[in-house]
Amino acid sequence: MEHLREEYDGELDPASVDSEDPLGLLTTWIHEAEQAGLSDPTAMCLATLGPDGSPRSRMVLCKGVEGTTVRFFTNLTSDKASQLQADARASLTFWWPDMDRSTRVVGHVTPLERAEVEAYFASRPRSSQIGAWVSDQSSEIEDRAALEAKHVSVHARFEGQDVPCPPHWGGFRFHAQEVEYWAGRPARLHDRIRLRFEHGAWSPSRLQP
Ligand SMILES: Cc1cc2nc3c(=O)[nH]c(=O)nc-3n(C[C@H](O)[C@H](O)[C@H](O)COP(=O)(O)O)c2cc1C
């Protein structure tokens, strides 16, 4: 792997980072990644903390940026949900490789209201709705055949009717306290601009690459 090298050619205009709207540029970058045809432009790595302080991360999809918050959905009995219920601190990292851009957001989560979860669940494709009932996410299962058998039985259970939102399915609103925008540049002299919420206001700083 040592021979693998990428030259970056991005740029970050400090004027595009707005202290009055710290996640505004994140929204812009997601839209630009979508317009450029990148796959999964809303994918983000969510890091959480275990009870002994050990970190754990996994990919999830961003399902909305509103003000200084980001929302995502998941199974409430999953490892990530259990960790977030015990310790709300978390971090999100987006990466759009073909655009030489990344964004990291640090903060904490609160659970989404049930009505918001149910409204989003109703908008999902039926196959995803059924999948949410099939999977006890992050629990062990003996083999693939057992999972497929569960799928068949959930299909039969909801035959001819709408699939309701499972009680174990939900989501979180992530509240940002720090945001960092990164743009890869030649010679590893990347641009990094961080916004931190301190003393009631967002203050920007440029960080060394
Ligand atoms: C691109 C991508 C997007 C994903 N989006 C979600 C998501 O929005 N919600 C979710 O629960 N899992 C999502 N997953 C699966 C998670 O990465 C993970 O496997 C699962 O949530 C279990 O994580 P946990 O055991 O740490 O709770 C996604 C995986 C990938 C690769």
PDB file of C-alpha atoms and ligand atoms in Angstrom:
ATOM      1  CA  MET A   1       0.000   0.000   0.000  1.00  0.00           C
ATOM      2  CA  GLU A   2       2.939   2.325   0.522  1.00  0.00           C
ATOM      3  CA  HIS A   3       3.088   3.086  -3.208  1.00  0.00           C
ATOM      4  CA  LEU A   4      -0.488   4.407  -3.282  1.00  0.00           C
ATOM      5  CA  ARG A   5      -0.480   8.201  -3.441  1.00  0.00           C
ATOM      6  CA  GLU A   6      -3.132  10.758  -4.239  1.00  0.00           C
ATOM      7  CA  GLU A   7      -2.480  14.368  -5.247  1.00  0.00           C
ATOM      8  CA  TYR A   8      -5.191  16.669  -3.970  1.00  0.00           C
ATOM      9  CA  ASP A   9      -6.386  19.676  -5.888  1.00  0.00           C
ATOM     10  CA  GLY A  10      -9.189  21.208  -3.849  1.00  0.00           C
ATOM     11  CA  GLU A  11      -9.548  24.628  -2.307  1.00  0.00           C
ATOM     12  CA  LEU A  12     -11.491  26.134   0.571  1.00  0.00           C
ATOM     13  CA  ASP A  13     -12.377  29.828   0.414  1.00  0.00           C
ATOM     14  CA  PRO A  14     -12.488  31.066   4.040  1.00  0.00           C
ATOM     15  CA  ALA A  15     -15.312  33.401   3.003  1.00  0.00           C
ATOM     16  CA  SER A  16     -17.503  30.355   2.313  1.00  0.00           C
ATOM     17  CA  VAL A  17     -17.355  29.344   6.013  1.00  0.00           C
ATOM     18  CA  ASP A  18     -20.099  31.360   7.705  1.00  0.00           C
ATOM     19  CA  SER A  19     -20.018  31.807  11.502  1.00  0.00           C
ATOM     20  CA  GLU A  20     -23.732  32.672  11.368  1.00  0.00           C
ATOM     21  CA  ASP A  21     -24.544  29.386   9.620  1.00  0.00           C
ATOM     22  CA  PRO A  22     -21.798  26.899  10.626  1.00  0.00           C
ATOM     23  CA  LEU A  23     -23.317  23.921   8.768  1.00  0.00           C
ATOM     24  CA  GLY A  24     -24.266  25.933   5.681  1.00  0.00           C
ATOM     25  CA  LEU A  25     -21.142  24.863   3.819  1.00  0.00           C
ATOM     26  CA  LEU A  26     -21.804  21.215   4.767  1.00  0.00           C
ATOM     27  CA  THR A  27     -25.200  21.458   3.067  1.00  0.00           C
ATOM     28  CA  THR A  28     -23.573  23.055   0.005  1.00  0.00           C
ATOM     29  CA  TRP A  29     -20.895  20.352  -0.200  1.00  0.00           C
ATOM     30  CA  ILE A  30     -23.485  17.549   0.070  1.00  0.00           C
ATOM     31  CA  HIS A  31     -25.508  19.140  -2.744  1.00  0.00           C
ATOM     32  CA  GLU A  32     -22.415  19.617  -4.897  1.00  0.00           C
ATOM     33  CA  ALA A  33     -21.380  15.978  -4.321  1.00  0.00           C
ATOM     34  CA  GLU A  34     -24.903  14.900  -5.329  1.00  0.00           C
ATOM     35  CA  GLN A  35     -24.811  17.083  -8.463  1.00  0.00           C
ATOM     36  CA  ALA A  36     -21.367  15.661  -9.363  1.00  0.00           C
ATOM     37  CA  GLY A  37     -22.945  12.179  -9.299  1.00  0.00           C
ATOM     38  CA  LEU A  38     -20.913  10.854  -6.349  1.00  0.00           C
ATOM     39  CA  SER A  39     -22.406   7.752  -4.782  1.00  0.00           C
ATOM     40  CA  ASP A  40     -23.799   8.128  -1.256  1.00  0.00           C
ATOM     41  CA  PRO A  41     -23.055  11.888  -0.926  1.00  0.00           C
ATOM     42  CA  THR A  42     -24.759  11.838   2.504  1.00  0.00           C
ATOM     43  CA  ALA A  43     -22.673   8.987   3.952  1.00  0.00           C
ATOM     44  CA  MET A  44     -20.894   9.874   7.176  1.00  0.00           C
ATOM     45  CA  CYS A  45     -18.797   8.027   9.718  1.00  0.00           C
ATOM     46  CA  LEU A  46     -20.388   8.197  13.170  1.00  0.00           C
ATOM     47  CA  ALA A  47     -18.054   7.707  16.151  1.00  0.00           C
ATOM     48  CA  THR A  48     -19.443   6.918  19.591  1.00  0.00           C
ATOM     49  CA  LEU A  49     -18.052   5.952  22.991  1.00  0.00           C
ATOM     50  CA  GLY A  50     -18.488   2.693  24.875  1.00  0.00           C
ATOM     51  CA  PRO A  51     -19.023   2.492  28.650  1.00  0.00           C
ATOM     52  CA  ASP A  52     -15.275   1.981  29.188  1.00  0.00           C
ATOM     53  CA  GLY A  53     -14.488   4.978  26.970  1.00  0.00           C
ATOM     54  CA  SER A  54     -13.462   2.854  23.984  1.00  0.00           C
ATOM     55  CA  PRO A  55     -14.363   4.411  20.610  1.00  0.00           C
ATOM     56  CA  ARG A  56     -16.452   2.695  17.937  1.00  0.00           C
ATOM     57  CA  SER A  57     -17.336   4.016  14.495  1.00  0.00           C
ATOM     58  CA  ARG A  58     -19.525   3.026  11.542  1.00  0.00           C
ATOM     59  CA  MET A  59     -21.094   4.603   8.475  1.00  0.00           C
ATOM     60  CA  VAL A  60     -24.633   6.018   8.551  1.00  0.00           C
ATOM     61  CA  LEU A  61     -26.606   8.243   6.178  1.00  0.00           C
ATOM     62  CA  CYS A  62     -27.302  11.896   6.950  1.00  0.00           C
ATOM     63  CA  LYS A  63     -31.037  12.497   6.516  1.00  0.00           C
ATOM     64  CA  GLY A  64     -31.107  16.253   6.958  1.00  0.00           C
ATOM     65  CA  VAL A  65     -29.120  19.270   8.099  1.00  0.00           C
ATOM     66  CA  GLU A  66     -31.209  21.845   9.956  1.00  0.00           C
ATOM     67  CA  GLY A  67     -29.511  24.857  11.579  1.00  0.00           C
ATOM     68  CA  THR A  68     -26.636  23.430  13.627  1.00  0.00           C
ATOM     69  CA  THR A  69     -28.089  19.907  13.710  1.00  0.00           C
ATOM     70  CA  VAL A  70     -27.807  16.763  11.586  1.00  0.00           C
ATOM     71  CA  ARG A  71     -30.287  13.874  11.757  1.00  0.00           C
ATOM     72  CA  PHE A  72     -29.905  10.187  11.088  1.00  0.00           C
ATOM     73  CA  PHE A  73     -31.968   7.038  11.581  1.00  0.00           C
ATOM     74  CA  THR A  74     -31.124   3.635  12.975  1.00  0.00           C
ATOM     75  CA  ASN A  75     -32.270   0.656  14.999  1.00  0.00           C
ATOM     76  CA  LEU A  76     -32.623   1.662  18.661  1.00  0.00           C
ATOM     77  CA  THR A  77     -31.304  -1.672  19.949  1.00  0.00           C
ATOM     78  CA  SER A  78     -28.111  -1.450  17.850  1.00  0.00           C
ATOM     79  CA  ASP A  79     -24.696  -1.011  19.407  1.00  0.00           C
ATOM     80  CA  LYS A  80     -24.536   2.612  18.265  1.00  0.00           C
ATOM     81  CA  ALA A  81     -27.925   3.466  19.800  1.00  0.00           C
ATOM     82  CA  SER A  82     -27.048   1.757  23.103  1.00  0.00           C
ATOM     83  CA  GLN A  83     -23.794   3.686  23.237  1.00  0.00           C
ATOM     84  CA  LEU A  84     -25.481   7.003  22.408  1.00  0.00           C
ATOM     85  CA  GLN A  85     -28.190   6.397  25.015  1.00  0.00           C
ATOM     86  CA  ALA A  86     -25.463   5.936  27.662  1.00  0.00           C
ATOM     87  CA  ASP A  87     -23.128   8.699  26.439  1.00  0.00           C
ATOM     88  CA  ALA A  88     -24.537  11.274  24.024  1.00  0.00           C
ATOM     89  CA  ARG A  89     -21.160  12.551  22.825  1.00  0.00           C
ATOM     90  CA  ALA A  90     -20.366  11.744  19.198  1.00  0.00           C
ATOM     91  CA  SER A  91     -18.479  12.816  16.108  1.00  0.00           C
ATOM     92  CA  LEU A  92     -19.398  12.693  12.406  1.00  0.00           C
ATOM     93  CA  THR A  93     -16.976  12.665   9.474  1.00  0.00           C
ATOM     94  CA  PHE A  94     -18.011  13.119   5.852  1.00  0.00           C
ATOM     95  CA  TRP A  95     -15.620  12.452   2.957  1.00  0.00           C
ATOM     96  CA  TRP A  96     -16.230  13.161  -0.716  1.00  0.00           C
ATOM     97  CA  PRO A  97     -13.136  11.585  -2.300  1.00  0.00           C
ATOM     98  CA  ASP A  98     -13.606  12.863  -5.854  1.00  0.00           C
ATOM     99  CA  MET A  99     -13.973  16.432  -4.582  1.00  0.00           C
ATOM    100  CA  ASP A 100     -10.984  16.448  -2.194  1.00  0.00           C
ATOM    101  CA  ARG A 101     -13.301  17.530   0.596  1.00  0.00           C
ATOM    102  CA  SER A 102     -14.077  16.338   4.096  1.00  0.00           C
ATOM    103  CA  THR A 103     -16.029  17.711   7.059  1.00  0.00           C
ATOM    104  CA  ARG A 104     -15.865  16.711  10.701  1.00  0.00           C
ATOM    105  CA  VAL A 105     -18.529  17.674  13.217  1.00  0.00           C
ATOM    106  CA  VAL A 106     -18.210  17.124  16.974  1.00  0.00           C
ATOM    107  CA  GLY A 107     -21.125  17.343  19.412  1.00  0.00           C
ATOM    108  CA  HIS A 108     -23.819  15.303  21.109  1.00  0.00           C
ATOM    109  CA  VAL A 109     -27.129  13.684  20.177  1.00  0.00           C
ATOM    110  CA  THR A 110     -30.712  13.774  21.409  1.00  0.00           C
ATOM    111  CA  PRO A 111     -33.394  11.248  20.386  1.00  0.00           C
ATOM    112  CA  LEU A 112     -35.760  12.222  17.575  1.00  0.00           C
ATOM    113  CA  GLU A 113     -39.434  12.679  18.371  1.00  0.00           C
ATOM    114  CA  ARG A 114     -41.580   9.636  17.573  1.00  0.00           C
ATOM    115  CA  ALA A 115     -43.738  11.608  15.102  1.00  0.00           C
ATOM    116  CA  GLU A 116     -40.639  12.633  13.123  1.00  0.00           C
ATOM    117  CA  VAL A 117     -39.389   9.027  13.049  1.00  0.00           C
ATOM    118  CA  GLU A 118     -42.741   7.692  11.898  1.00  0.00           C
ATOM    119  CA  ALA A 119     -43.070  10.351   9.181  1.00  0.00           C
ATOM    120  CA  TYR A 120     -39.649   9.478   7.784  1.00  0.00           C
ATOM    121  CA  PHE A 121     -40.284   5.715   8.075  1.00  0.00           C
ATOM    122  CA  ALA A 122     -43.490   6.104   6.050  1.00  0.00           C
ATOM    123  CA  SER A 123     -41.471   7.696   3.223  1.00  0.00           C
ATOM    124  CA  ARG A 124     -39.035   4.763   2.934  1.00  0.00           C
ATOM    125  CA  PRO A 125     -39.343   2.079   0.252  1.00  0.00           C
ATOM    126  CA  ARG A 126     -41.380  -0.946   1.382  1.00  0.00           C
ATOM    127  CA  SER A 127     -38.309  -3.208   1.118  1.00  0.00           C
ATOM    128  CA  SER A 128     -36.425  -1.020   3.627  1.00  0.00           C
ATOM    129  CA  GLN A 129     -39.474  -0.912   5.924  1.00  0.00           C
ATOM    130  CA  ILE A 130     -39.614  -4.704   5.939  1.00  0.00           C
ATOM    131  CA  GLY A 131     -35.851  -4.880   6.501  1.00  0.00           C
ATOM    132  CA  ALA A 132     -36.255  -2.763   9.636  1.00  0.00           C
ATOM    133  CA  TRP A 133     -38.623  -5.396  11.090  1.00  0.00           C
ATOM    134  CA  VAL A 134     -36.359  -8.285  10.025  1.00  0.00           C
ATOM    135  CA  SER A 135     -33.123  -7.097  11.618  1.00  0.00           C
ATOM    136  CA  ASP A 136     -32.331  -7.055  15.326  1.00  0.00           C
ATOM    137  CA  GLN A 137     -29.411  -4.884  14.304  1.00  0.00           C
ATOM    138  CA  SER A 138     -26.054  -5.729  15.912  1.00  0.00           C
ATOM    139  CA  SER A 139     -27.383  -8.955  17.537  1.00  0.00           C
ATOM    140  CA  GLU A 140     -25.807 -12.266  16.533  1.00  0.00           C
ATOM    141  CA  ILE A 141     -27.611 -14.710  14.226  1.00  0.00           C
ATOM    142  CA  GLU A 142     -26.567 -18.273  13.416  1.00  0.00           C
ATOM    143  CA  ASP A 143     -26.400 -17.977   9.626  1.00  0.00           C
ATOM    144  CA  ARG A 144     -27.696 -16.202   6.493  1.00  0.00           C
ATOM    145  CA  ALA A 145     -30.488 -18.770   6.096  1.00  0.00           C
ATOM    146  CA  ALA A 146     -31.926 -17.779   9.490  1.00  0.00           C
ATOM    147  CA  LEU A 147     -31.981 -14.113   8.397  1.00  0.00           C
ATOM    148  CA  GLU A 148     -33.708 -14.991   5.120  1.00  0.00           C
ATOM    149  CA  ALA A 149     -36.273 -17.094   6.974  1.00  0.00           C
ATOM    150  CA  LYS A 150     -37.070 -14.058   9.158  1.00  0.00           C
ATOM    151  CA  HIS A 151     -37.452 -11.997   5.966  1.00  0.00           C
ATOM    152  CA  VAL A 152     -39.972 -14.447   4.530  1.00  0.00           C
ATOM    153  CA  SER A 153     -42.020 -14.447   7.720  1.00  0.00           C
ATOM    154  CA  VAL A 154     -42.062 -10.601   7.996  1.00  0.00           C
ATOM    155  CA  HIS A 155     -43.178 -10.411   4.344  1.00  0.00           C
ATOM    156  CA  ALA A 156     -46.058 -12.770   5.097  1.00  0.00           C
ATOM    157  CA  ARG A 157     -46.992 -10.879   8.262  1.00  0.00           C
ATOM    158  CA  PHE A 158     -47.469  -7.544   6.435  1.00  0.00           C
ATOM    159  CA  GLU A 159     -48.915  -8.966   3.190  1.00  0.00           C
ATOM    160  CA  GLY A 160     -51.577  -6.602   1.808  1.00  0.00           C
ATOM    161  CA  GLN A 161     -51.103  -3.875   4.428  1.00  0.00           C
ATOM    162  CA  ASP A 162     -48.878  -0.880   5.140  1.00  0.00           C
ATOM    163  CA  VAL A 163     -45.730  -1.657   7.124  1.00  0.00           C
ATOM    164  CA  PRO A 164     -45.867   0.235  10.445  1.00  0.00           C
ATOM    165  CA  CYS A 165     -42.761   1.750  12.028  1.00  0.00           C
ATOM    166  CA  PRO A 166     -41.227  -0.808  14.417  1.00  0.00           C
ATOM    167  CA  PRO A 167     -41.015   0.358  18.041  1.00  0.00           C
ATOM    168  CA  HIS A 168     -37.298  -0.468  18.007  1.00  0.00           C
ATOM    169  CA  TRP A 169     -36.600   1.847  15.051  1.00  0.00           C
ATOM    170  CA  GLY A 170     -35.753   5.526  15.502  1.00  0.00           C
ATOM    171  CA  GLY A 171     -33.185   8.204  15.055  1.00  0.00           C
ATOM    172  CA  PHE A 172     -31.064  10.918  16.584  1.00  0.00           C
ATOM    173  CA  ARG A 173     -30.530  14.615  16.161  1.00  0.00           C
ATOM    174  CA  PHE A 174     -26.855  15.472  16.344  1.00  0.00           C
ATOM    175  CA  HIS A 175     -26.099  18.943  17.774  1.00  0.00           C
ATOM    176  CA  ALA A 176     -22.841  20.439  16.536  1.00  0.00           C
ATOM    177  CA  GLN A 177     -20.442  22.181  18.908  1.00  0.00           C
ATOM    178  CA  GLU A 178     -17.460  22.171  16.540  1.00  0.00           C
ATOM    179  CA  VAL A 179     -17.214  21.916  12.736  1.00  0.00           C
ATOM    180  CA  GLU A 180     -14.112  21.529  10.620  1.00  0.00           C
ATOM    181  CA  TYR A 181     -14.012  21.880   6.833  1.00  0.00           C
ATOM    182  CA  TRP A 182     -11.052  20.288   5.031  1.00  0.00           C
ATOM    183  CA  ALA A 183      -9.983  20.670   1.408  1.00  0.00           C
ATOM    184  CA  GLY A 184      -7.040  18.655   0.076  1.00  0.00           C
ATOM    185  CA  ARG A 185      -4.415  20.765  -1.724  1.00  0.00           C
ATOM    186  CA  PRO A 186      -1.104  20.089  -3.496  1.00  0.00           C
ATOM    187  CA  ALA A 187       2.047  19.275  -1.486  1.00  0.00           C
ATOM    188  CA  ARG A 188      -0.132  18.265   1.485  1.00  0.00           C
ATOM    189  CA  LEU A 189      -0.693  21.970   2.300  1.00  0.00           C
ATOM    190  CA  HIS A 190      -4.380  21.364   2.826  1.00  0.00           C
ATOM    191  CA  ASP A 191      -6.905  23.983   3.905  1.00  0.00           C
ATOM    192  CA  ARG A 192      -8.557  23.411   7.276  1.00  0.00           C
ATOM    193  CA  ILE A 193     -11.029  25.837   8.799  1.00  0.00           C
ATOM    194  CA  ARG A 194     -12.623  25.114  12.136  1.00  0.00           C
ATOM    195  CA  LEU A 195     -15.624  26.760  13.751  1.00  0.00           C
ATOM    196  CA  ARG A 196     -16.094  26.330  17.487  1.00  0.00           C
ATOM    197  CA  PHE A 197     -19.059  27.335  19.594  1.00  0.00           C
ATOM    198  CA  GLU A 198     -17.510  29.268  22.497  1.00  0.00           C
ATOM    199  CA  HIS A 199     -18.959  31.921  24.832  1.00  0.00           C
ATOM    200  CA  GLY A 200     -22.234  31.988  22.899  1.00  0.00           C
ATOM    201  CA  ALA A 201     -20.783  32.440  19.399  1.00  0.00           C
ATOM    202  CA  TRP A 202     -19.080  30.460  16.637  1.00  0.00           C
ATOM    203  CA  SER A 203     -15.460  31.471  16.176  1.00  0.00           C
ATOM    204  CA  PRO A 204     -13.376  30.469  13.145  1.00  0.00           C
ATOM    205  CA  SER A 205      -9.696  29.435  13.093  1.00  0.00           C
ATOM    206  CA  ARG A 206      -7.413  28.138  10.359  1.00  0.00           C
ATOM    207  CA  LEU A 207      -5.573  24.935  11.338  1.00  0.00           C
ATOM    208  CA  GLN A 208      -2.302  23.647   9.968  1.00  0.00           C
ATOM    209  CA  PRO A 209      -2.705  20.663   7.659  1.00  0.00           C
TER     210      PRO A 209
HETATM  211  C1  LIG B   1     -22.757   3.832   3.244  1.00  0.00           C
HETATM  212  C2  LIG B   1     -23.415   3.208   4.444  1.00  0.00           C
HETATM  213  C3  LIG B   1     -24.546   3.794   4.981  1.00  0.00           C
HETATM  214  C4  LIG B   1     -25.175   3.247   6.093  1.00  0.00           C
HETATM  215  N1  LIG B   1     -26.254   3.899   6.631  1.00  0.00           N
HETATM  216  C5  LIG B   1     -26.811   3.435   7.772  1.00  0.00           C
HETATM  217  C6  LIG B   1     -27.846   4.190   8.418  1.00  0.00           C
HETATM  218  O1  LIG B   1     -28.276   5.270   7.969  1.00  0.00           O
HETATM  219  N2  LIG B   1     -28.351   3.681   9.572  1.00  0.00           N
HETATM  220  C7  LIG B   1     -27.890   2.519  10.121  1.00  0.00           C
HETATM  221  O2  LIG B   1     -28.388   2.123  11.170  1.00  0.00           O
HETATM  222  N3  LIG B   1     -26.903   1.804   9.545  1.00  0.00           N
HETATM  223  C8  LIG B   1     -26.340   2.235   8.388  1.00  0.00           C
HETATM  224  N4  LIG B   1     -25.310   1.538   7.804  1.00  0.00           N
HETATM  225  C9  LIG B   1     -24.823   0.299   8.477  1.00  0.00           C
HETATM  226  C10 LIG B   1     -23.877   0.690   9.614  1.00  0.00           C
HETATM  227  O3  LIG B   1     -22.619   1.111   9.091  1.00  0.00           O
HETATM  228  C11 LIG B   1     -23.661  -0.415  10.647  1.00  0.00           C
HETATM  229  O4  LIG B   1     -23.218  -1.620  10.031  1.00  0.00           O
HETATM  230  C12 LIG B   1     -24.927  -0.722  11.418  1.00  0.00           C
HETATM  231  O5  LIG B   1     -25.693   0.442  11.667  1.00  0.00           O
HETATM  232  C13 LIG B   1     -24.597  -1.378  12.760  1.00  0.00           C
HETATM  233  O6  LIG B   1     -23.739  -0.542  13.501  1.00  0.00           O
HETATM  234  P1  LIG B   1     -23.561  -0.709  15.083  1.00  0.00           P
HETATM  235  O7  LIG B   1     -23.448  -2.204  15.342  1.00  0.00           O
HETATM  236  O8  LIG B   1     -22.301   0.013  15.409  1.00  0.00           O
HETATM  237  O9  LIG B   1     -24.769  -0.118  15.730  1.00  0.00           O
HETATM  238  C14 LIG B   1     -24.669   2.055   6.682  1.00  0.00           C
HETATM  239  C15 LIG B   1     -23.527   1.463   6.134  1.00  0.00           C
HETATM  240  C16 LIG B   1     -22.907   2.034   5.038  1.00  0.00           C
HETATM  241  C17 LIG B   1     -21.651   1.388   4.494  1.00  0.00           C
END
